[in-house]
Amino acid sequence: AQSVTQLGSHVSVSEGALVLLRCNYSSSVPPYLFWYVQYPNQGLQLLLKYTSAATLVKGINGFEAEFKKSETSFHLTKPSAHMSDAAEYFCAVNPMDSSYKLIFGSGTRLLVRP
Amino acid sequence: DAGVIQSPRHEVTEMGQEVTLRCKPISGHNSLFWYRQTMMRGLELLIYFNNNVPIDDSGMPEDRFSAKMPNASFSTLKIQPSEPRDSAVYFCASKAGGASYEQYFGPGTRLTVT
């Protein structure tokens, strides 16, 4: 069965520092991959997606993610953290044998220190 | 575009009462999903509709839960009778057809059963 692992339930960075949120998937076939962000008391918002085109994907709010097949990873990065980036981030995979399912990771809460 | 609309945003009810959650998907989307989010279990897919027809309800916890989609612009999730362990945030999401894989989430309904 497909799964998604997000390393670190909490990540804390200083404002202006690099943000790195880790996501690894398990799949014999490269799936479609997504990052969503959830701000407090809100629904999930799509940050970016990988659908087998460019391996480096740029999203909203300055985030980007790189698909690395050899490492089965899809880590999310941002060069310089802003206070407004504090939220929970979810990595999700769409298995290639399903046209609709999204399997979500357990989430990583990003804290940004002033 | 108004996005996915859910009501109510908050619901507090007593154990044994019937609860109905409502969702209006994005106009033109033909897939609708109900999710439940808890600290213990994360995001769980409850049920998936395609063109108003339930396709996958394997995530519905038990017979106390039921979902309907009478038309393309409205869906309900009903819990009868409600129990304290049903307390969670319930999200509705919708997706366009074709080769689109990303789901768009509503703001959620926070349900508290006392």
PDB file of N, CA, C and O in Angstrom, chain B residues 29-96:
ATOM      1  N   HIS B  29     -16.994  21.249 -10.603  1.00  0.00           N
ATOM      2  CA  HIS B  29     -16.275  20.072 -10.121  1.00  0.00           C
ATOM      3  C   HIS B  29     -17.235  18.891 -10.058  1.00  0.00           C
ATOM      4  O   HIS B  29     -18.385  19.039  -9.646  1.00  0.00           O
ATOM      5  N   ASN B  30     -16.735  17.712 -10.448  1.00  0.00           N
ATOM      6  CA  ASN B  30     -17.627  16.561 -10.463  1.00  0.00           C
ATOM      7  C   ASN B  30     -17.267  15.506  -9.421  1.00  0.00           C
ATOM      8  O   ASN B  30     -17.874  14.438  -9.381  1.00  0.00           O
ATOM      9  N   SER B  31     -16.261  15.790  -8.601  1.00  0.00           N
ATOM     10  CA  SER B  31     -15.899  14.861  -7.527  1.00  0.00           C
ATOM     11  C   SER B  31     -15.983  15.584  -6.192  1.00  0.00           C
ATOM     12  O   SER B  31     -15.582  16.752  -6.084  1.00  0.00           O
ATOM     13  N   LEU B  32     -16.488  14.861  -5.198  1.00  0.00           N
ATOM     14  CA  LEU B  32     -16.626  15.449  -3.855  1.00  0.00           C
ATOM     15  C   LEU B  32     -16.164  14.438  -2.823  1.00  0.00           C
ATOM     16  O   LEU B  32     -16.425  13.227  -2.960  1.00  0.00           O
ATOM     17  N   PHE B  33     -15.478  14.948  -1.818  1.00  0.00           N
ATOM     18  CA  PHE B  33     -14.899  14.112  -0.778  1.00  0.00           C
ATOM     19  C   PHE B  33     -15.289  14.650   0.595  1.00  0.00           C
ATOM     20  O   PHE B  33     -15.352  15.854   0.797  1.00  0.00           O
ATOM     21  N   TRP B  34     -15.523  13.750   1.525  1.00  0.00           N
ATOM     22  CA  TRP B  34     -15.656  14.111   2.937  1.00  0.00           C
ATOM     23  C   TRP B  34     -14.485  13.493   3.696  1.00  0.00           C
ATOM     24  O   TRP B  34     -14.203  12.296   3.568  1.00  0.00           O
ATOM     25  N   TYR B  35     -13.814  14.330   4.490  1.00  0.00           N
ATOM     26  CA  TYR B  35     -12.700  13.898   5.318  1.00  0.00           C
ATOM     27  C   TYR B  35     -13.005  14.211   6.789  1.00  0.00           C
ATOM     28  O   TYR B  35     -13.772  15.108   7.105  1.00  0.00           O
ATOM     29  N   ARG B  36     -12.323  13.475   7.654  1.00  0.00           N
ATOM     30  CA  ARG B  36     -12.372  13.775   9.081  1.00  0.00           C
ATOM     31  C   ARG B  36     -10.932  13.959   9.563  1.00  0.00           C
ATOM     32  O   ARG B  36     -10.045  13.177   9.187  1.00  0.00           O
ATOM     33  N   GLN B  37     -10.720  14.996  10.381  1.00  0.00           N
ATOM     34  CA  GLN B  37      -9.382  15.265  10.893  1.00  0.00           C
ATOM     35  C   GLN B  37      -9.406  15.248  12.412  1.00  0.00           C
ATOM     36  O   GLN B  37     -10.158  15.990  13.046  1.00  0.00           O
ATOM     37  N   THR B  38      -8.572  14.411  13.019  1.00  0.00           N
ATOM     38  CA  THR B  38      -8.397  14.364  14.460  1.00  0.00           C
ATOM     39  C   THR B  38      -6.908  14.335  14.768  1.00  0.00           C
ATOM     40  O   THR B  38      -6.088  13.990  13.907  1.00  0.00           O
ATOM     41  N   MET B  39      -6.586  14.691  15.990  1.00  0.00           N
ATOM     42  CA  MET B  39      -5.182  14.662  16.394  1.00  0.00           C
ATOM     43  C   MET B  39      -4.636  13.238  16.330  1.00  0.00           C
ATOM     44  O   MET B  39      -3.500  13.020  15.922  1.00  0.00           O
ATOM     45  N   MET B  40      -5.472  12.290  16.744  1.00  0.00           N
ATOM     46  CA  MET B  40      -4.988  10.905  16.844  1.00  0.00           C
ATOM     47  C   MET B  40      -4.832  10.241  15.483  1.00  0.00           C
ATOM     48  O   MET B  40      -3.875   9.495  15.265  1.00  0.00           O
ATOM     49  N   ARG B  41      -5.732  10.498  14.571  1.00  0.00           N
ATOM     50  CA  ARG B  41      -5.772   9.742  13.319  1.00  0.00           C
ATOM     51  C   ARG B  41      -5.450  10.576  12.090  1.00  0.00           C
ATOM     52  O   ARG B  41      -5.393  10.037  10.977  1.00  0.00           O
ATOM     53  N   GLY B  42      -5.229  11.879  12.271  1.00  0.00           N
ATOM     54  CA  GLY B  42      -4.902  12.717  11.130  1.00  0.00           C
ATOM     55  C   GLY B  42      -6.094  12.879  10.204  1.00  0.00           C
ATOM     56  O   GLY B  42      -7.236  12.881  10.642  1.00  0.00           O
ATOM     57  N   LEU B  43      -5.825  12.989   8.913  1.00  0.00           N
ATOM     58  CA  LEU B  43      -6.866  13.163   7.900  1.00  0.00           C
ATOM     59  C   LEU B  43      -7.302  11.809   7.361  1.00  0.00           C
ATOM     60  O   LEU B  43      -6.491  11.049   6.854  1.00  0.00           O
ATOM     61  N   GLU B  44      -8.571  11.545   7.466  1.00  0.00           N
ATOM     62  CA  GLU B  44      -9.114  10.286   6.976  1.00  0.00           C
ATOM     63  C   GLU B  44     -10.184  10.568   5.923  1.00  0.00           C
ATOM     64  O   GLU B  44     -11.080  11.381   6.159  1.00  0.00           O
ATOM     65  N   LEU B  45     -10.108   9.870   4.813  1.00  0.00           N
ATOM     66  CA  LEU B  45     -11.152   9.961   3.801  1.00  0.00           C
ATOM     67  C   LEU B  45     -12.349   9.129   4.251  1.00  0.00           C
ATOM     68  O   LEU B  45     -12.216   7.942   4.528  1.00  0.00           O
ATOM     69  N   LEU B  46     -13.511   9.774   4.317  1.00  0.00           N
ATOM     70  CA  LEU B  46     -14.717   9.065   4.724  1.00  0.00           C
ATOM     71  C   LEU B  46     -15.463   8.507   3.514  1.00  0.00           C
ATOM     72  O   LEU B  46     -15.831   7.335   3.481  1.00  0.00           O
ATOM     73  N   ILE B  47     -15.695   9.369   2.526  1.00  0.00           N
ATOM     74  CA  ILE B  47     -16.476   8.951   1.371  1.00  0.00           C
ATOM     75  C   ILE B  47     -16.122   9.815   0.170  1.00  0.00           C
ATOM     76  O   ILE B  47     -15.724  10.966   0.323  1.00  0.00           O
ATOM     77  N   TYR B  48     -16.250   9.228  -1.004  1.00  0.00           N
ATOM     78  CA  TYR B  48     -15.944   9.903  -2.271  1.00  0.00           C
ATOM     79  C   TYR B  48     -17.130   9.736  -3.216  1.00  0.00           C
ATOM     80  O   TYR B  48     -17.636   8.627  -3.410  1.00  0.00           O
ATOM     81  N   PHE B  49     -17.571  10.862  -3.770  1.00  0.00           N
ATOM     82  CA  PHE B  49     -18.632  10.869  -4.785  1.00  0.00           C
ATOM     83  C   PHE B  49     -18.047  11.289  -6.132  1.00  0.00           C
ATOM     84  O   PHE B  49     -17.215  12.201  -6.201  1.00  0.00           O
ATOM     85  N   ASN B  50     -18.515  10.670  -7.181  1.00  0.00           N
ATOM     86  CA  ASN B  50     -18.183  11.101  -8.532  1.00  0.00           C
ATOM     87  C   ASN B  50     -19.484  11.249  -9.301  1.00  0.00           C
ATOM     88  O   ASN B  50     -20.280  10.298  -9.357  1.00  0.00           O
ATOM     89  N   ASN B  51     -19.693  12.421  -9.879  1.00  0.00           N
ATOM     90  CA  ASN B  51     -20.960  12.703 -10.576  1.00  0.00           C
ATOM     91  C   ASN B  51     -22.170  12.343  -9.709  1.00  0.00           C
ATOM     92  O   ASN B  51     -23.122  11.696 -10.176  1.00  0.00           O
ATOM     93  N   ASN B  52     -22.093  12.712  -8.452  1.00  0.00           N
ATOM     94  CA  ASN B  52     -23.167  12.574  -7.462  1.00  0.00           C
ATOM     95  C   ASN B  52     -23.369  11.144  -6.966  1.00  0.00           C
ATOM     96  O   ASN B  52     -24.272  10.895  -6.164  1.00  0.00           O
ATOM     97  N   VAL B  53     -22.572  10.224  -7.423  1.00  0.00           N
ATOM     98  CA  VAL B  53     -22.732   8.812  -7.051  1.00  0.00           C
ATOM     99  C   VAL B  53     -21.639   8.424  -6.066  1.00  0.00           C
ATOM    100  O   VAL B  53     -20.461   8.695  -6.330  1.00  0.00           O
ATOM    101  N   PRO B  54     -21.997   7.789  -4.937  1.00  0.00           N
ATOM    102  CA  PRO B  54     -20.950   7.344  -4.001  1.00  0.00           C
ATOM    103  C   PRO B  54     -20.116   6.230  -4.616  1.00  0.00           C
ATOM    104  O   PRO B  54     -20.663   5.197  -5.019  1.00  0.00           O
ATOM    105  N   ILE B  55     -18.819   6.451  -4.704  1.00  0.00           N
ATOM    106  CA  ILE B  55     -17.926   5.478  -5.330  1.00  0.00           C
ATOM    107  C   ILE B  55     -17.166   4.669  -4.285  1.00  0.00           C
ATOM    108  O   ILE B  55     -16.940   3.476  -4.441  1.00  0.00           O
ATOM    109  N   ASP B  56     -16.736   5.359  -3.234  1.00  0.00           N
ATOM    110  CA  ASP B  56     -15.920   4.692  -2.211  1.00  0.00           C
ATOM    111  C   ASP B  56     -16.369   5.200  -0.842  1.00  0.00           C
ATOM    112  O   ASP B  56     -16.131   6.351  -0.513  1.00  0.00           O
ATOM    113  N   ASP B  57     -17.039   4.347  -0.093  1.00  0.00           N
ATOM    114  CA  ASP B  57     -17.460   4.726   1.257  1.00  0.00           C
ATOM    115  C   ASP B  57     -16.772   3.850   2.285  1.00  0.00           C
ATOM    116  O   ASP B  57     -17.262   3.699   3.414  1.00  0.00           O
ATOM    117  N   SER B  58     -15.660   3.282   1.932  1.00  0.00           N
ATOM    118  CA  SER B  58     -14.969   2.352   2.832  1.00  0.00           C
ATOM    119  C   SER B  58     -14.437   3.035   4.087  1.00  0.00           C
ATOM    120  O   SER B  58     -14.142   2.373   5.076  1.00  0.00           O
ATOM    121  N   GLY B  59     -14.337   4.351   4.055  1.00  0.00           N
ATOM    122  CA  GLY B  59     -13.839   5.065   5.221  1.00  0.00           C
ATOM    123  C   GLY B  59     -14.916   5.503   6.203  1.00  0.00           C
ATOM    124  O   GLY B  59     -14.599   6.024   7.279  1.00  0.00           O
ATOM    125  N   MET B  60     -16.160   5.289   5.862  1.00  0.00           N
ATOM    126  CA  MET B  60     -17.243   5.651   6.771  1.00  0.00           C
ATOM    127  C   MET B  60     -17.158   4.761   8.003  1.00  0.00           C
ATOM    128  O   MET B  60     -17.202   3.526   7.889  1.00  0.00           O
ATOM    129  N   PRO B  61     -17.065   5.358   9.194  1.00  0.00           N
ATOM    130  CA  PRO B  61     -16.761   4.588  10.400  1.00  0.00           C
ATOM    131  C   PRO B  61     -17.775   3.491  10.712  1.00  0.00           C
ATOM    132  O   PRO B  61     -17.399   2.388  11.058  1.00  0.00           O
ATOM    133  N   GLU B  62     -19.025   3.790  10.609  1.00  0.00           N
ATOM    134  CA  GLU B  62     -20.056   2.825  10.976  1.00  0.00           C
ATOM    135  C   GLU B  62     -21.399   3.323  10.473  1.00  0.00           C
ATOM    136  O   GLU B  62     -21.485   4.372   9.847  1.00  0.00           O
ATOM    137  N   ASP B  63     -22.418   2.528  10.754  1.00  0.00           N
ATOM    138  CA  ASP B  63     -23.734   2.842  10.205  1.00  0.00           C
ATOM    139  C   ASP B  63     -24.312   4.148  10.725  1.00  0.00           C
ATOM    140  O   ASP B  63     -25.285   4.657  10.153  1.00  0.00           O
ATOM    141  N   ARG B  64     -23.748   4.683  11.769  1.00  0.00           N
ATOM    142  CA  ARG B  64     -24.263   5.948  12.283  1.00  0.00           C
ATOM    143  C   ARG B  64     -23.964   7.087  11.314  1.00  0.00           C
ATOM    144  O   ARG B  64     -24.578   8.144  11.392  1.00  0.00           O
ATOM    145  N   PHE B  65     -23.015   6.870  10.425  1.00  0.00           N
ATOM    146  CA  PHE B  65     -22.622   7.885   9.456  1.00  0.00           C
ATOM    147  C   PHE B  65     -23.287   7.594   8.109  1.00  0.00           C
ATOM    148  O   PHE B  65     -23.281   6.456   7.637  1.00  0.00           O
ATOM    149  N   SER B  66     -23.829   8.660   7.500  1.00  0.00           N
ATOM    150  CA  SER B  66     -24.368   8.524   6.151  1.00  0.00           C
ATOM    151  C   SER B  66     -24.107   9.809   5.381  1.00  0.00           C
ATOM    152  O   SER B  66     -24.025  10.878   5.969  1.00  0.00           O
ATOM    153  N   ALA B  67     -23.952   9.687   4.075  1.00  0.00           N
ATOM    154  CA  ALA B  67     -23.699  10.855   3.235  1.00  0.00           C
ATOM    155  C   ALA B  67     -24.547  10.762   1.987  1.00  0.00           C
ATOM    156  O   ALA B  67     -24.784   9.667   1.464  1.00  0.00           O
ATOM    157  N   LYS B  68     -24.975  11.930   1.532  1.00  0.00           N
ATOM    158  CA  LYS B  68     -25.775  12.000   0.319  1.00  0.00           C
ATOM    159  C   LYS B  68     -25.283  13.133  -0.557  1.00  0.00           C
ATOM    160  O   LYS B  68     -24.691  14.102  -0.077  1.00  0.00           O
ATOM    161  N   MET B  69     -25.559  12.992  -1.837  1.00  0.00           N
ATOM    162  CA  MET B  69     -25.264  14.072  -2.776  1.00  0.00           C
ATOM    163  C   MET B  69     -26.423  14.115  -3.762  1.00  0.00           C
ATOM    164  O   MET B  69     -26.363  13.496  -4.839  1.00  0.00           O
ATOM    165  N   PRO B  70     -27.482  14.806  -3.425  1.00  0.00           N
ATOM    166  CA  PRO B  70     -28.694  14.819  -4.269  1.00  0.00           C
ATOM    167  C   PRO B  70     -28.506  15.525  -5.602  1.00  0.00           C
ATOM    168  O   PRO B  70     -29.236  15.225  -6.551  1.00  0.00           O
ATOM    169  N   ASN B  71     -27.538  16.432  -5.681  1.00  0.00           N
ATOM    170  CA  ASN B  71     -27.246  17.108  -6.953  1.00  0.00           C
ATOM    171  C   ASN B  71     -25.798  17.569  -6.958  1.00  0.00           C
ATOM    172  O   ASN B  71     -25.087  17.415  -5.955  1.00  0.00           O
ATOM    173  N   ALA B  72     -25.385  18.133  -8.060  1.00  0.00           N
ATOM    174  CA  ALA B  72     -23.967  18.471  -8.247  1.00  0.00           C
ATOM    175  C   ALA B  72     -23.495  19.606  -7.358  1.00  0.00           C
ATOM    176  O   ALA B  72     -22.287  19.862  -7.272  1.00  0.00           O
ATOM    177  N   SER B  73     -24.414  20.299  -6.707  1.00  0.00           N
ATOM    178  CA  SER B  73     -23.999  21.473  -5.942  1.00  0.00           C
ATOM    179  C   SER B  73     -24.262  21.338  -4.443  1.00  0.00           C
ATOM    180  O   SER B  73     -24.176  22.323  -3.714  1.00  0.00           O
ATOM    181  N   PHE B  74     -24.542  20.115  -3.973  1.00  0.00           N
ATOM    182  CA  PHE B  74     -24.875  20.004  -2.559  1.00  0.00           C
ATOM    183  C   PHE B  74     -24.623  18.589  -2.058  1.00  0.00           C
ATOM    184  O   PHE B  74     -24.991  17.602  -2.714  1.00  0.00           O
ATOM    185  N   SER B  75     -24.046  18.515  -0.862  1.00  0.00           N
ATOM    186  CA  SER B  75     -23.851  17.217  -0.225  1.00  0.00           C
ATOM    187  C   SER B  75     -24.030  17.379   1.284  1.00  0.00           C
ATOM    188  O   SER B  75     -23.789  18.452   1.830  1.00  0.00           O
ATOM    189  N   THR B  76     -24.464  16.309   1.920  1.00  0.00           N
ATOM    190  CA  THR B  76     -24.600  16.299   3.371  1.00  0.00           C
ATOM    191  C   THR B  76     -23.900  15.086   3.962  1.00  0.00           C
ATOM    192  O   THR B  76     -23.817  14.028   3.335  1.00  0.00           O
ATOM    193  N   LEU B  77     -23.408  15.270   5.161  1.00  0.00           N
ATOM    194  CA  LEU B  77     -22.867  14.182   5.968  1.00  0.00           C
ATOM    195  C   LEU B  77     -23.659  14.186   7.272  1.00  0.00           C
ATOM    196  O   LEU B  77     -23.696  15.197   7.965  1.00  0.00           O
ATOM    197  N   LYS B  78     -24.282  13.063   7.562  1.00  0.00           N
ATOM    198  CA  LYS B  78     -25.146  12.989   8.729  1.00  0.00           C
ATOM    199  C   LYS B  78     -24.602  11.963   9.716  1.00  0.00           C
ATOM    200  O   LYS B  78     -24.137  10.883   9.323  1.00  0.00           O
ATOM    201  N   ILE B  79     -24.681  12.324  10.979  1.00  0.00           N
ATOM    202  CA  ILE B  79     -24.297  11.398  12.051  1.00  0.00           C
ATOM    203  C   ILE B  79     -25.508  11.248  12.968  1.00  0.00           C
ATOM    204  O   ILE B  79     -26.011  12.240  13.499  1.00  0.00           O
ATOM    205  N   GLN B  80     -25.980  10.030  13.110  1.00  0.00           N
ATOM    206  CA  GLN B  80     -27.159   9.771  13.926  1.00  0.00           C
ATOM    207  C   GLN B  80     -27.091   8.368  14.513  1.00  0.00           C
ATOM    208  O   GLN B  80     -27.138   7.400  13.753  1.00  0.00           O
ATOM    209  N   PRO B  81     -27.009   8.212  15.822  1.00  0.00           N
ATOM    210  CA  PRO B  81     -26.829   9.255  16.830  1.00  0.00           C
ATOM    211  C   PRO B  81     -25.363   9.619  16.994  1.00  0.00           C
ATOM    212  O   PRO B  81     -24.478   8.810  16.752  1.00  0.00           O
ATOM    213  N   SER B  82     -25.108  10.840  17.386  1.00  0.00           N
ATOM    214  CA  SER B  82     -23.729  11.277  17.556  1.00  0.00           C
ATOM    215  C   SER B  82     -23.164  10.781  18.888  1.00  0.00           C
ATOM    216  O   SER B  82     -23.907  10.545  19.846  1.00  0.00           O
ATOM    217  N   GLU B  83     -21.849  10.607  18.929  1.00  0.00           N
ATOM    218  CA  GLU B  83     -21.147  10.177  20.127  1.00  0.00           C
ATOM    219  C   GLU B  83     -19.941  11.090  20.343  1.00  0.00           C
ATOM    220  O   GLU B  83     -19.439  11.693  19.388  1.00  0.00           O
ATOM    221  N   PRO B  84     -19.463  11.186  21.590  1.00  0.00           N
ATOM    222  CA  PRO B  84     -18.312  12.062  21.865  1.00  0.00           C
ATOM    223  C   PRO B  84     -17.096  11.757  20.993  1.00  0.00           C
ATOM    224  O   PRO B  84     -16.367  12.666  20.607  1.00  0.00           O
ATOM    225  N   ARG B  85     -16.888  10.497  20.625  1.00  0.00           N
ATOM    226  CA  ARG B  85     -15.725  10.148  19.800  1.00  0.00           C
ATOM    227  C   ARG B  85     -15.848  10.631  18.361  1.00  0.00           C
ATOM    228  O   ARG B  85     -14.890  10.528  17.588  1.00  0.00           O
ATOM    229  N   ASP B  86     -17.014  11.164  18.018  1.00  0.00           N
ATOM    230  CA  ASP B  86     -17.179  11.758  16.676  1.00  0.00           C
ATOM    231  C   ASP B  86     -16.648  13.191  16.629  1.00  0.00           C
ATOM    232  O   ASP B  86     -16.594  13.794  15.548  1.00  0.00           O
ATOM    233  N   SER B  87     -16.271  13.736  17.769  1.00  0.00           N
ATOM    234  CA  SER B  87     -15.735  15.096  17.805  1.00  0.00           C
ATOM    235  C   SER B  87     -14.486  15.190  16.942  1.00  0.00           C
ATOM    236  O   SER B  87     -13.536  14.418  17.116  1.00  0.00           O
ATOM    237  N   ALA B  88     -14.490  16.118  16.000  1.00  0.00           N
ATOM    238  CA  ALA B  88     -13.403  16.230  15.018  1.00  0.00           C
ATOM    239  C   ALA B  88     -13.696  17.438  14.140  1.00  0.00           C
ATOM    240  O   ALA B  88     -14.728  18.098  14.284  1.00  0.00           O
ATOM    241  N   VAL B  89     -12.789  17.711  13.215  1.00  0.00           N
ATOM    242  CA  VAL B  89     -13.067  18.681  12.167  1.00  0.00           C
ATOM    243  C   VAL B  89     -13.376  17.893  10.897  1.00  0.00           C
ATOM    244  O   VAL B  89     -12.595  17.007  10.503  1.00  0.00           O
ATOM    245  N   TYR B  90     -14.490  18.199  10.295  1.00  0.00           N
ATOM    246  CA  TYR B  90     -14.923  17.510   9.079  1.00  0.00           C
ATOM    247  C   TYR B  90     -14.734  18.444   7.888  1.00  0.00           C
ATOM    248  O   TYR B  90     -15.239  19.566   7.879  1.00  0.00           O
ATOM    249  N   PHE B  91     -13.993  17.961   6.899  1.00  0.00           N
ATOM    250  CA  PHE B  91     -13.725  18.748   5.704  1.00  0.00           C
ATOM    251  C   PHE B  91     -14.440  18.154   4.503  1.00  0.00           C
ATOM    252  O   PHE B  91     -14.521  16.933   4.347  1.00  0.00           O
ATOM    253  N   CYS B  92     -14.899  19.035   3.668  1.00  0.00           N
ATOM    254  CA  CYS B  92     -15.399  18.674   2.361  1.00  0.00           C
ATOM    255  C   CYS B  92     -14.385  19.193   1.345  1.00  0.00           C
ATOM    256  O   CYS B  92     -13.806  20.275   1.527  1.00  0.00           O
ATOM    257  N   ALA B  93     -14.156  18.427   0.292  1.00  0.00           N
ATOM    258  CA  ALA B  93     -13.244  18.847  -0.772  1.00  0.00           C
ATOM    259  C   ALA B  93     -13.868  18.496  -2.112  1.00  0.00           C
ATOM    260  O   ALA B  93     -14.668  17.550  -2.201  1.00  0.00           O
ATOM    261  N   SER B  94     -13.513  19.244  -3.134  1.00  0.00           N
ATOM    262  CA  SER B  94     -14.008  18.902  -4.464  1.00  0.00           C
ATOM    263  C   SER B  94     -12.867  18.923  -5.473  1.00  0.00           C
ATOM    264  O   SER B  94     -11.803  19.493  -5.225  1.00  0.00           O
ATOM    265  N   LYS B  95     -13.106  18.254  -6.592  1.00  0.00           N
ATOM    266  CA  LYS B  95     -12.063  18.090  -7.609  1.00  0.00           C
ATOM    267  C   LYS B  95     -12.714  18.156  -8.982  1.00  0.00           C
ATOM    268  O   LYS B  95     -13.820  17.631  -9.180  1.00  0.00           O
ATOM    269  N   ALA B  96     -12.007  18.777  -9.898  1.00  0.00           N
ATOM    270  CA  ALA B  96     -12.478  18.800 -11.276  1.00  0.00           C
ATOM    271  C   ALA B  96     -12.245  17.441 -11.914  1.00  0.00           C
ATOM    272  O   ALA B  96     -11.461  16.629 -11.425  1.00  0.00           O
TER     273      ALA B  96
END
